């Protein structure tokens, strides 16, 4: 008898197979060859027949060349850092696609010569924050603070409240970031109370600027005191305000969240902010304020190392000029509408014997924005085991597990994704073995919003 392994197609023959040849053009040869090799190994191990190698290789091909997977964010955290923070609007996605090839990012098509980089987004930011004398964009908010320290306070002092020496995530701390530039931090006040006189007494010949940092992911309540921007601006040295979350103007749902326009009107020389939080755009650091200071930052050698690419510029401009981005839409969503959507989804799931219920819950802004603010929301409640099944499904869905159940918060799920969310839950239900996670029916809670 002949060895069946001799009938396994060669790598070159498989790569010439029409479907795999097309995949080479879209995914690249290394990824397709790896899929072919895996299928050949399966045939040699007797798991599949030699005639099925091509089909197995095609079936194991990834959808895209990159490893990042789209995720439906059902966590109830509007700006989820681990999920990429703000999802881009359709307008921003279209702008990124248009900018992906050669573009006039630094070229004047009329004059046929070099032009100011990112002039479109600079104009859009200036229109969005007319109180700013000038604006500049770097690659994130930490970079904005870093550039301020390097350009304005090298070898000099930055006066900052002890209550604002915050950690910004993944172990990165504002004081360590600033100290790495060669600046010296002059800490004033206490953790819970810092008054204007604390800053005033610390000001001296080496003072470069006063820094106010919006506390990220926490609130200090009770016996507290803090100096306002206007009070600090009256002391003399420039005041730089890190508002963090990227709110450019006051928002009625977030009355205590600092915004760029208010800080500048109060006398801030410069405001720094993130582009991928409440603004709803791509990762970017915004610098808005005094024209002389902004130009000094823009012309500093370190600015070149911190500059953003053409895709970020395109997405940020489209976010500023285009329709409401997803984060802002999620923030403004009416609780009654969320409840209606939850009821519809639960009813459809119960028709398929999925033990589902409507859960009244609360979402949060996340990303260090509006700490302590809870946004009334509605969710689909499922047995706890659905959490892992949904995360690892063909369409990845990330919810949260609380009180022994998987909760899919709809405030962070655009209505256009409801069908995909429903299909993902049904697919998880079908894939589960008979267990508490896949009931045969029975009472799954109240499907109504009453």
Short mmCIF file of C-alpha atoms in Angstrom, two decimals:
data_model
loop_
_atom_site.label_atom_id
_atom_site.label_comp_id
_atom_site.label_asym_id
_atom_site.label_seq_id
_atom_site.Cartn_x
_atom_site.Cartn_y
_atom_site.Cartn_z
CA UNK A 1 0.00 0.00 0.00
CA UNK A 2 1.28 3.47 -0.86
CA UNK A 3 1.78 6.08 1.88
CA UNK A 4 -1.05 8.64 1.62
CA UNK A 5 1.32 11.34 2.77
CA UNK A 6 2.97 11.22 -0.64
CA UNK A 7 -0.26 12.69 -2.06
CA UNK A 8 -0.03 15.86 0.06
CA UNK A 9 0.33 18.77 -2.39
CA UNK A 10 3.60 20.67 -2.38
CA UNK A 11 3.82 24.18 -0.98
CA UNK A 12 4.34 25.71 -4.43
CA UNK A 13 1.34 23.86 -5.84
CA UNK A 14 -0.87 25.02 -2.99
CA UNK A 15 0.28 28.63 -3.27
CA UNK A 16 -0.69 28.49 -6.94
CA UNK A 17 -4.23 27.36 -6.09
CA UNK A 18 -6.50 30.26 -7.22
CA UNK A 19 -8.01 31.05 -3.82
CA UNK A 20 -4.67 30.96 -2.06
CA UNK A 21 -3.01 32.94 -4.85
CA UNK A 22 -5.62 35.68 -4.39
CA UNK A 23 -5.01 35.60 -0.65
CA UNK A 24 -1.28 36.18 -1.23
CA UNK A 25 -2.17 39.46 -2.94
CA UNK A 26 -4.35 40.67 -0.03
CA UNK A 27 -2.71 39.09 3.02
CA UNK A 28 0.89 38.62 1.92
CA UNK A 29 2.86 35.48 1.19
CA UNK A 30 4.13 34.80 4.76
CA UNK A 31 0.63 34.56 6.28
CA UNK A 32 -0.71 32.38 3.46
CA UNK A 33 2.34 30.13 3.48
CA UNK A 34 1.95 29.66 7.25
CA UNK A 35 -1.67 28.55 6.71
CA UNK A 36 -0.52 26.13 4.01
CA UNK A 37 2.16 24.68 6.27
CA UNK A 38 -0.32 24.15 9.10
CA UNK A 39 -2.69 22.31 6.77
CA UNK A 40 0.13 20.12 5.45
CA UNK A 41 1.14 19.20 9.01
CA UNK A 42 -2.45 18.23 9.77
CA UNK A 43 -2.47 15.94 6.73
CA UNK A 44 0.83 14.32 7.73
CA UNK A 45 -0.63 13.70 11.20
CA UNK A 46 -3.65 11.99 9.64
CA UNK A 47 -6.12 14.63 10.83
CA UNK A 48 -7.28 15.48 7.31
CA UNK A 49 -7.03 13.82 3.90
CA UNK A 50 -4.39 15.03 1.44
CA UNK A 51 -7.19 16.14 -0.90
CA UNK A 52 -8.49 18.48 1.81
CA UNK A 53 -5.27 20.37 2.45
CA UNK A 54 -6.11 23.31 0.18
CA UNK A 55 -9.57 23.67 1.70
CA UNK A 56 -8.13 23.54 5.22
CA UNK A 57 -5.54 26.18 4.36
CA UNK A 58 -8.18 28.50 2.92
CA UNK A 59 -10.39 27.96 5.96
CA UNK A 60 -7.64 28.94 8.37
CA UNK A 61 -6.69 32.19 6.65
CA UNK A 62 -7.10 35.32 8.79
CA UNK A 63 -9.49 38.02 7.63
CA UNK A 64 -6.76 40.66 7.55
CA UNK A 65 -2.98 40.95 7.60
CA UNK A 66 -2.89 42.69 10.99
CA UNK A 67 -3.54 40.92 14.28
CA UNK A 68 -5.88 43.54 15.81
CA UNK A 69 -9.50 42.36 15.90
CA UNK A 70 -12.63 44.52 15.90
CA UNK A 71 -14.51 44.36 19.20
CA UNK A 72 -18.05 45.29 20.19
CA UNK A 73 -17.63 47.31 23.37
CA UNK A 74 -20.48 46.33 25.69
CA UNK A 75 -18.59 47.18 28.89
CA UNK A 76 -20.45 50.40 29.66
CA UNK A 77 -17.12 52.30 29.64
CA UNK A 78 -17.40 54.93 26.91
CA UNK A 79 -13.66 55.56 26.65
CA UNK A 80 -12.11 52.14 27.31
CA UNK A 81 -8.32 52.39 27.14
CA UNK A 82 -7.83 48.63 26.71
CA UNK A 83 -10.22 48.66 23.73
CA UNK A 84 -8.55 51.58 21.97
CA UNK A 85 -10.42 54.45 23.66
CA UNK A 86 -12.73 56.43 21.37
CA UNK A 87 -14.06 54.63 18.28
CA UNK A 88 -13.74 56.80 15.20
CA UNK A 89 -16.72 58.24 13.36
CA UNK A 90 -17.56 57.19 9.80
CA UNK A 91 -16.33 60.59 8.66
CA UNK A 92 -12.97 60.01 10.37
CA UNK A 93 -12.66 56.52 8.90
CA UNK A 94 -13.36 57.89 5.42
CA UNK A 95 -10.75 60.61 5.94
CA UNK A 96 -8.16 58.04 7.03
CA UNK A 97 -8.84 56.01 3.90
CA UNK A 98 -8.41 59.08 1.71
CA UNK A 99 -5.13 59.93 3.43
CA UNK A 100 -3.72 56.40 3.30
CA UNK A 101 -1.96 56.94 -0.03
CA UNK A 102 -0.04 59.97 -1.22
CA UNK A 103 -1.67 63.14 0.06
CA UNK A 104 -1.02 66.87 0.32
CA UNK A 105 -0.21 66.68 4.04
CA UNK A 106 2.77 69.03 3.58
CA UNK A 107 2.30 70.27 0.04
CA UNK A 108 0.46 73.19 -1.56
CA UNK A 109 -1.11 71.85 -4.76
CA UNK A 110 -1.86 75.37 -6.08
CA UNK A 111 1.60 76.83 -5.55
CA UNK A 112 3.44 73.56 -6.12
CA UNK A 113 5.63 73.87 -3.04
CA UNK A 114 5.95 72.78 0.57
CA UNK A 115 3.20 73.94 2.94
CA UNK A 116 2.45 73.94 6.67
CA UNK A 117 1.96 70.38 7.88
CA UNK A 118 -1.53 69.62 9.14
CA UNK A 119 -2.90 73.05 8.27
CA UNK A 120 -6.43 71.65 7.93
CA UNK A 121 -6.56 70.24 11.44
CA UNK A 122 -4.91 73.38 12.85
CA UNK A 123 -7.68 75.47 11.30
CA UNK A 124 -10.37 73.10 12.58
CA UNK A 125 -8.98 73.19 16.13
CA UNK A 126 -8.72 76.97 16.06
CA UNK A 127 -12.36 77.20 14.99
CA UNK A 128 -13.43 74.74 17.71
CA UNK A 129 -11.54 76.68 20.42
CA UNK A 130 -11.54 80.35 19.36
CA UNK A 131 -10.15 81.38 22.77
CA UNK A 132 -6.82 79.77 21.85
CA UNK A 133 -4.30 82.11 20.22
CA UNK A 134 -2.67 79.12 18.51
CA UNK A 135 -2.85 75.33 18.53
CA UNK A 136 -0.51 72.41 17.96
CA UNK A 137 -0.90 68.62 17.87
CA UNK A 138 1.47 65.92 19.16
CA UNK A 139 1.02 62.18 19.50
CA UNK A 140 -0.69 62.01 22.91
CA UNK A 141 -1.38 64.09 26.01
CA UNK A 142 1.66 62.76 27.86
CA UNK A 143 3.75 63.97 24.92
CA UNK A 144 2.10 67.39 25.20
CA UNK A 145 3.16 67.68 28.85
CA UNK A 146 6.61 66.33 28.02
CA UNK A 147 7.08 68.97 25.33
CA UNK A 148 6.00 71.72 27.71
CA UNK A 149 8.54 70.61 30.29
CA UNK A 150 11.38 70.18 27.78
CA UNK A 151 10.81 73.45 25.98
CA UNK A 152 9.79 75.68 28.88
CA UNK A 153 11.27 74.23 32.05
CA UNK A 154 14.54 72.48 31.28
CA UNK A 155 16.66 72.90 34.43
CA UNK A 156 13.96 75.06 36.00
CA UNK A 157 11.03 74.50 38.37
CA UNK A 158 7.46 73.43 37.73
CA UNK A 159 5.14 74.25 40.63
CA UNK A 160 2.45 71.62 41.15
CA UNK A 161 0.06 70.62 43.93
CA UNK A 162 0.81 67.40 45.81
CA UNK A 163 -2.81 66.42 45.22
CA UNK A 164 -2.23 66.45 41.45
CA UNK A 165 0.81 64.16 41.22
CA UNK A 166 -1.28 61.55 39.46
CA UNK A 167 -0.60 58.21 37.85
CA UNK A 168 -2.00 58.09 34.32
CA UNK A 169 -2.17 54.35 33.68
CA UNK A 170 0.10 51.33 33.26
CA UNK A 171 2.35 52.67 36.00
CA UNK A 172 3.22 55.95 34.28
CA UNK A 173 3.27 58.88 36.69
CA UNK A 174 3.13 62.58 35.92
CA UNK A 175 5.99 63.54 38.30
CA UNK A 176 8.31 60.93 36.84
CA UNK A 177 7.40 61.97 33.30
CA UNK A 178 8.21 65.62 34.04
CA UNK A 179 11.36 64.87 36.03
CA UNK A 180 12.72 62.82 33.12
CA UNK A 181 13.04 66.07 31.13
CA UNK A 182 15.49 67.62 33.59
CA UNK A 183 12.83 69.85 35.14
CA UNK A 184 12.55 70.17 38.89
CA UNK A 185 9.17 69.73 40.54
CA UNK A 186 8.27 72.12 43.34
CA UNK A 187 5.48 70.35 45.23
CA UNK A 188 3.11 72.56 47.21
CA UNK A 189 0.18 72.06 49.55
CA UNK A 190 -1.05 68.68 50.73
CA UNK A 191 -2.86 65.75 49.20
CA UNK A 192 -6.28 67.16 49.97
CA UNK A 193 -5.78 70.91 50.38
CA UNK A 194 -3.68 73.28 48.28
CA UNK A 195 -4.36 77.01 48.45
CA UNK A 196 -3.30 79.95 46.28
CA UNK A 197 -0.80 81.08 48.88
CA UNK A 198 0.98 77.72 48.63
CA UNK A 199 1.73 78.44 44.97
CA UNK A 200 2.56 82.09 45.66
CA UNK A 201 5.13 81.22 48.32
CA UNK A 202 6.80 78.72 45.99
CA UNK A 203 7.26 81.11 43.06
CA UNK A 204 10.85 82.27 42.53
CA UNK A 205 13.40 83.15 39.85
CA UNK A 206 13.56 79.52 38.68
CA UNK A 207 9.80 79.08 38.26
CA UNK A 208 9.01 78.13 34.65
CA UNK A 209 5.27 77.64 35.02
CA UNK A 210 2.49 76.56 37.35
CA UNK A 211 0.88 73.25 36.42
CA UNK A 212 -2.66 72.11 37.17
CA UNK A 213 -3.45 68.47 36.40
CA UNK A 214 -7.00 67.14 36.33
CA UNK A 215 -7.13 64.09 38.67
CA UNK A 216 -7.50 60.96 36.57
CA UNK A 217 -9.75 58.08 37.64
CA UNK A 218 -10.34 59.36 41.17
CA UNK A 219 -11.97 62.12 43.18
CA UNK A 220 -10.88 63.76 46.41
CA UNK A 221 -13.89 64.68 48.54
CA UNK A 222 -14.51 65.92 52.04
CA UNK A 223 -12.01 68.29 53.70
CA UNK A 224 -10.51 69.66 50.47
CA UNK A 225 -9.34 72.89 48.87
CA UNK A 226 -7.93 73.70 45.44
CA UNK A 227 -6.85 76.88 43.69
CA UNK A 228 -8.72 77.94 40.57
CA UNK A 229 -7.11 78.79 37.25
CA UNK A 230 -8.02 82.48 37.48
CA UNK A 231 -6.43 82.74 40.94
CA UNK A 232 -3.23 81.13 39.72
CA UNK A 233 -3.09 83.23 36.56
CA UNK A 234 -3.03 86.36 38.74
CA UNK A 235 0.23 85.24 40.37
CA UNK A 236 2.35 85.99 37.30
CA UNK A 237 4.03 82.85 35.89
CA UNK A 238 2.31 81.04 33.00
CA UNK A 239 -0.35 78.53 34.06
CA UNK A 240 -0.55 75.28 32.11
CA UNK A 241 -3.70 73.23 32.63
CA UNK A 242 -3.88 69.54 31.76
CA UNK A 243 -7.63 68.92 31.35
CA UNK A 244 -6.96 65.37 30.20
CA UNK A 245 -10.25 64.20 28.75
CA UNK A 246 -10.37 66.45 25.69
CA UNK A 247 -13.56 68.35 26.43
CA UNK A 248 -13.17 71.51 24.36
CA UNK A 249 -16.24 73.33 25.69
CA UNK A 250 -18.61 72.84 28.66
CA UNK A 251 -20.97 69.85 28.41
CA UNK A 252 -24.35 69.89 30.20
CA UNK A 253 -24.06 66.26 31.31
CA UNK A 254 -20.58 66.80 32.76
CA UNK A 255 -20.77 70.11 34.65
CA UNK A 256 -17.70 69.40 36.80
CA UNK A 257 -15.46 68.21 33.96
CA UNK A 258 -12.82 70.84 33.03
CA UNK A 259 -12.84 72.07 29.44
CA UNK A 260 -10.38 73.98 27.28
CA UNK A 261 -12.50 77.06 26.58
CA UNK A 262 -13.26 77.72 30.25
CA UNK A 263 -9.63 77.26 31.31
CA UNK A 264 -8.37 79.64 28.63
CA UNK A 265 -10.95 82.29 29.50
CA UNK A 266 -9.89 82.00 33.14
CA UNK A 267 -6.34 82.93 32.19
CA UNK A 268 -4.53 79.67 31.40
CA UNK A 269 -1.55 80.29 29.16
CA UNK A 270 -1.81 76.80 27.73
CA UNK A 271 -4.20 73.86 27.88
CA UNK A 272 -3.26 70.26 27.07
CA UNK A 273 -5.79 67.53 26.29
CA UNK A 274 -6.27 64.12 24.71
CA UNK A 275 -7.82 63.65 21.29
CA UNK A 276 -9.11 60.10 21.82
CA UNK A 277 -11.30 60.61 24.86
CA UNK A 278 -14.36 62.87 25.08
CA UNK A 279 -13.39 64.62 21.85
CA UNK A 280 -14.01 61.25 20.17
CA UNK A 281 -11.06 61.28 17.76
CA UNK A 282 -7.74 59.47 17.29
CA UNK A 283 -4.92 59.34 19.81
CA UNK A 284 -3.38 62.81 19.91
CA UNK A 285 -2.17 65.44 22.34
CA UNK A 286 -3.68 68.90 21.90
CA UNK A 287 -1.84 72.09 22.85
CA UNK A 288 -4.04 75.20 22.87
CA UNK A 289 -3.27 78.69 24.12
CA UNK A 290 -0.88 81.62 23.92
CA UNK A 291 0.47 82.02 20.39
CA UNK A 292 4.01 82.77 21.51
CA UNK A 293 4.21 79.73 23.77
CA UNK A 294 2.65 77.41 21.18
CA UNK A 295 5.11 78.59 18.53
CA UNK A 296 7.99 78.05 20.93
CA UNK A 297 6.81 74.48 21.50
CA UNK A 298 6.23 73.86 17.80
CA UNK A 299 9.74 74.97 16.86
CA UNK A 300 11.52 73.01 19.62
CA UNK A 301 13.63 70.09 18.29
CA UNK A 302 11.69 67.61 20.44
CA UNK A 303 8.47 68.51 18.61
CA UNK A 304 9.71 66.59 15.58
CA UNK A 305 10.00 63.39 17.62
CA UNK A 306 6.46 63.86 18.96
CA UNK A 307 4.65 64.83 15.76
CA UNK A 308 1.62 62.92 14.48
CA UNK A 309 1.31 61.12 11.17
CA UNK A 310 -0.99 61.97 8.26
CA UNK A 311 -3.64 59.41 9.29
CA UNK A 312 -4.00 61.01 12.72
CA UNK A 313 -4.23 64.47 11.19
CA UNK A 314 -6.94 63.29 8.80
CA UNK A 315 -8.98 61.55 11.49
CA UNK A 316 -8.70 64.44 13.92
CA UNK A 317 -9.81 67.04 11.37
CA UNK A 318 -12.79 64.91 10.32
CA UNK A 319 -13.74 64.42 13.97
CA UNK A 320 -13.72 68.18 14.54
CA UNK A 321 -15.56 69.09 11.36
CA UNK A 322 -17.77 66.05 10.85
CA UNK A 323 -20.92 64.72 12.51
CA UNK A 324 -21.13 63.71 16.16
CA UNK A 325 -18.57 60.97 16.90
CA UNK A 326 -19.66 57.71 18.62
CA UNK A 327 -18.41 58.71 22.08
CA UNK A 328 -20.48 61.88 22.11
CA UNK A 329 -23.51 59.99 20.77
CA UNK A 330 -23.13 57.38 23.52
CA UNK A 331 -22.85 60.10 26.14
CA UNK A 332 -26.07 61.75 24.95
CA UNK A 333 -28.12 58.56 24.43
CA UNK A 334 -31.50 58.62 26.21
CA UNK A 335 -31.99 55.96 28.87
CA UNK A 336 -35.48 55.20 27.50
CA UNK A 337 -34.03 54.43 24.06
CA UNK A 338 -31.42 52.13 25.58
CA UNK A 339 -34.15 50.35 27.50
CA UNK A 340 -36.24 49.86 24.36
CA UNK A 341 -33.25 48.34 22.58
CA UNK A 342 -32.54 46.03 25.54
CA UNK A 343 -36.16 44.88 25.56
CA UNK A 344 -36.05 44.07 21.85
CA UNK A 345 -32.81 42.11 22.16
CA UNK A 346 -33.98 40.19 25.22
CA UNK A 347 -37.26 39.28 23.54
CA UNK A 348 -35.41 37.95 20.47
CA UNK A 349 -32.98 35.98 22.63
CA UNK A 350 -35.71 34.41 24.74
CA UNK A 351 -37.41 33.28 21.56
CA UNK A 352 -34.26 31.21 20.95
CA UNK A 353 -34.26 29.81 24.51
CA UNK A 354 -31.45 32.07 25.70
CA UNK A 355 -31.82 32.96 29.36
CA UNK A 356 -31.69 36.72 29.03
CA UNK A 357 -33.05 39.64 31.01
CA UNK A 358 -33.11 43.42 30.95
CA UNK A 359 -30.71 44.95 33.47
CA UNK A 360 -30.94 48.55 34.61
CA UNK A 361 -27.38 49.68 35.23
CA UNK A 362 -25.00 52.64 34.96
CA UNK A 363 -22.21 53.38 32.50
CA UNK A 364 -19.13 55.56 33.06
CA UNK A 365 -17.05 57.86 30.89
CA UNK A 366 -13.71 56.10 31.51
CA UNK A 367 -10.27 57.10 30.32
CA UNK A 368 -9.81 59.36 33.34
CA UNK A 369 -12.74 61.53 32.30
CA UNK A 370 -15.53 62.62 34.66
CA UNK A 371 -14.52 60.37 37.58
CA UNK A 372 -17.50 59.58 39.78
CA UNK A 373 -20.11 60.37 37.12
CA UNK A 374 -22.55 57.52 36.49
CA UNK A 375 -24.71 57.49 33.37
CA UNK A 376 -28.05 55.62 33.70
CA UNK A 377 -28.11 52.80 31.19
CA UNK A 378 -29.79 49.55 30.16
CA UNK A 379 -28.14 46.23 29.43
CA UNK A 380 -28.78 42.65 28.42
CA UNK A 381 -28.09 40.24 31.28
CA UNK A 382 -26.91 36.69 30.48
CA UNK A 383 -25.52 33.76 32.47
CA UNK A 384 -21.95 34.41 33.59
CA UNK A 385 -20.36 31.86 31.24
CA UNK A 386 -21.33 33.92 28.23
CA UNK A 387 -18.54 36.36 29.09
CA UNK A 388 -15.75 34.13 27.80
CA UNK A 389 -17.82 32.69 24.96
CA UNK A 390 -18.54 36.17 23.61
CA UNK A 391 -14.95 37.39 23.97
CA UNK A 392 -13.63 34.43 21.95
CA UNK A 393 -16.37 34.28 19.34
CA UNK A 394 -16.05 35.03 15.64
CA UNK A 395 -17.36 38.51 16.44
CA UNK A 396 -15.64 39.49 19.69
CA UNK A 397 -17.95 41.05 22.28
CA UNK A 398 -16.57 42.38 25.56
CA UNK A 399 -19.07 42.95 28.35
CA UNK A 400 -18.58 42.87 32.10
CA UNK A 401 -19.29 40.21 34.70
CA UNK A 402 -21.01 41.33 37.89
CA UNK A 403 -23.20 39.63 40.47
CA UNK A 404 -22.80 36.27 38.75
CA UNK A 405 -24.00 37.34 35.32
CA UNK A 406 -22.60 38.69 32.05
CA UNK A 407 -23.87 42.21 31.42
CA UNK A 408 -23.88 43.77 27.95
CA UNK A 409 -24.30 47.52 28.46
CA UNK A 410 -25.94 49.12 25.43
CA UNK A 411 -24.78 52.68 26.10
CA UNK A 412 -21.43 51.76 24.55
CA UNK A 413 -22.94 49.72 21.71
CA UNK A 414 -24.09 51.78 18.70
CA UNK A 415 -27.62 50.85 17.65
CA UNK A 416 -26.26 49.85 14.25
CA UNK A 417 -24.38 47.00 15.97
CA UNK A 418 -27.46 45.51 17.67
CA UNK A 419 -27.88 42.89 14.93
CA UNK A 420 -24.23 41.85 15.20
CA UNK A 421 -24.55 41.70 19.00
CA UNK A 422 -27.65 39.51 18.75
CA UNK A 423 -25.96 37.16 16.28
CA UNK A 424 -22.88 36.90 18.51
CA UNK A 425 -24.96 35.94 21.55
CA UNK A 426 -26.91 33.35 19.54
CA UNK A 427 -23.66 31.90 18.15
CA UNK A 428 -22.25 31.65 21.68
CA UNK A 429 -25.47 30.00 22.85
CA UNK A 430 -25.27 27.38 20.10
CA UNK A 431 -21.57 26.69 20.72
CA UNK A 432 -21.97 26.12 24.46
CA UNK A 433 -22.37 22.64 25.84
CA UNK A 434 -25.58 21.95 27.79
CA UNK A 435 -25.04 23.80 31.04
CA UNK A 436 -26.26 26.73 33.07
CA UNK A 437 -24.91 28.87 30.25
CA UNK A 438 -27.17 27.21 27.68
CA UNK A 439 -30.50 26.53 29.32
CA UNK A 440 -33.22 24.60 27.58
CA UNK A 441 -35.59 27.40 28.47
CA UNK A 442 -37.28 28.55 31.60
CA UNK A 443 -37.61 31.83 33.35
CA UNK A 444 -34.70 34.11 32.50
CA UNK A 445 -35.91 37.20 34.29
CA UNK A 446 -38.24 39.99 33.36
CA UNK A 447 -37.86 40.98 29.68
CA UNK A 448 -39.76 44.20 30.17
CA UNK A 449 -38.48 47.65 31.07
CA UNK A 450 -41.17 48.23 33.63
#
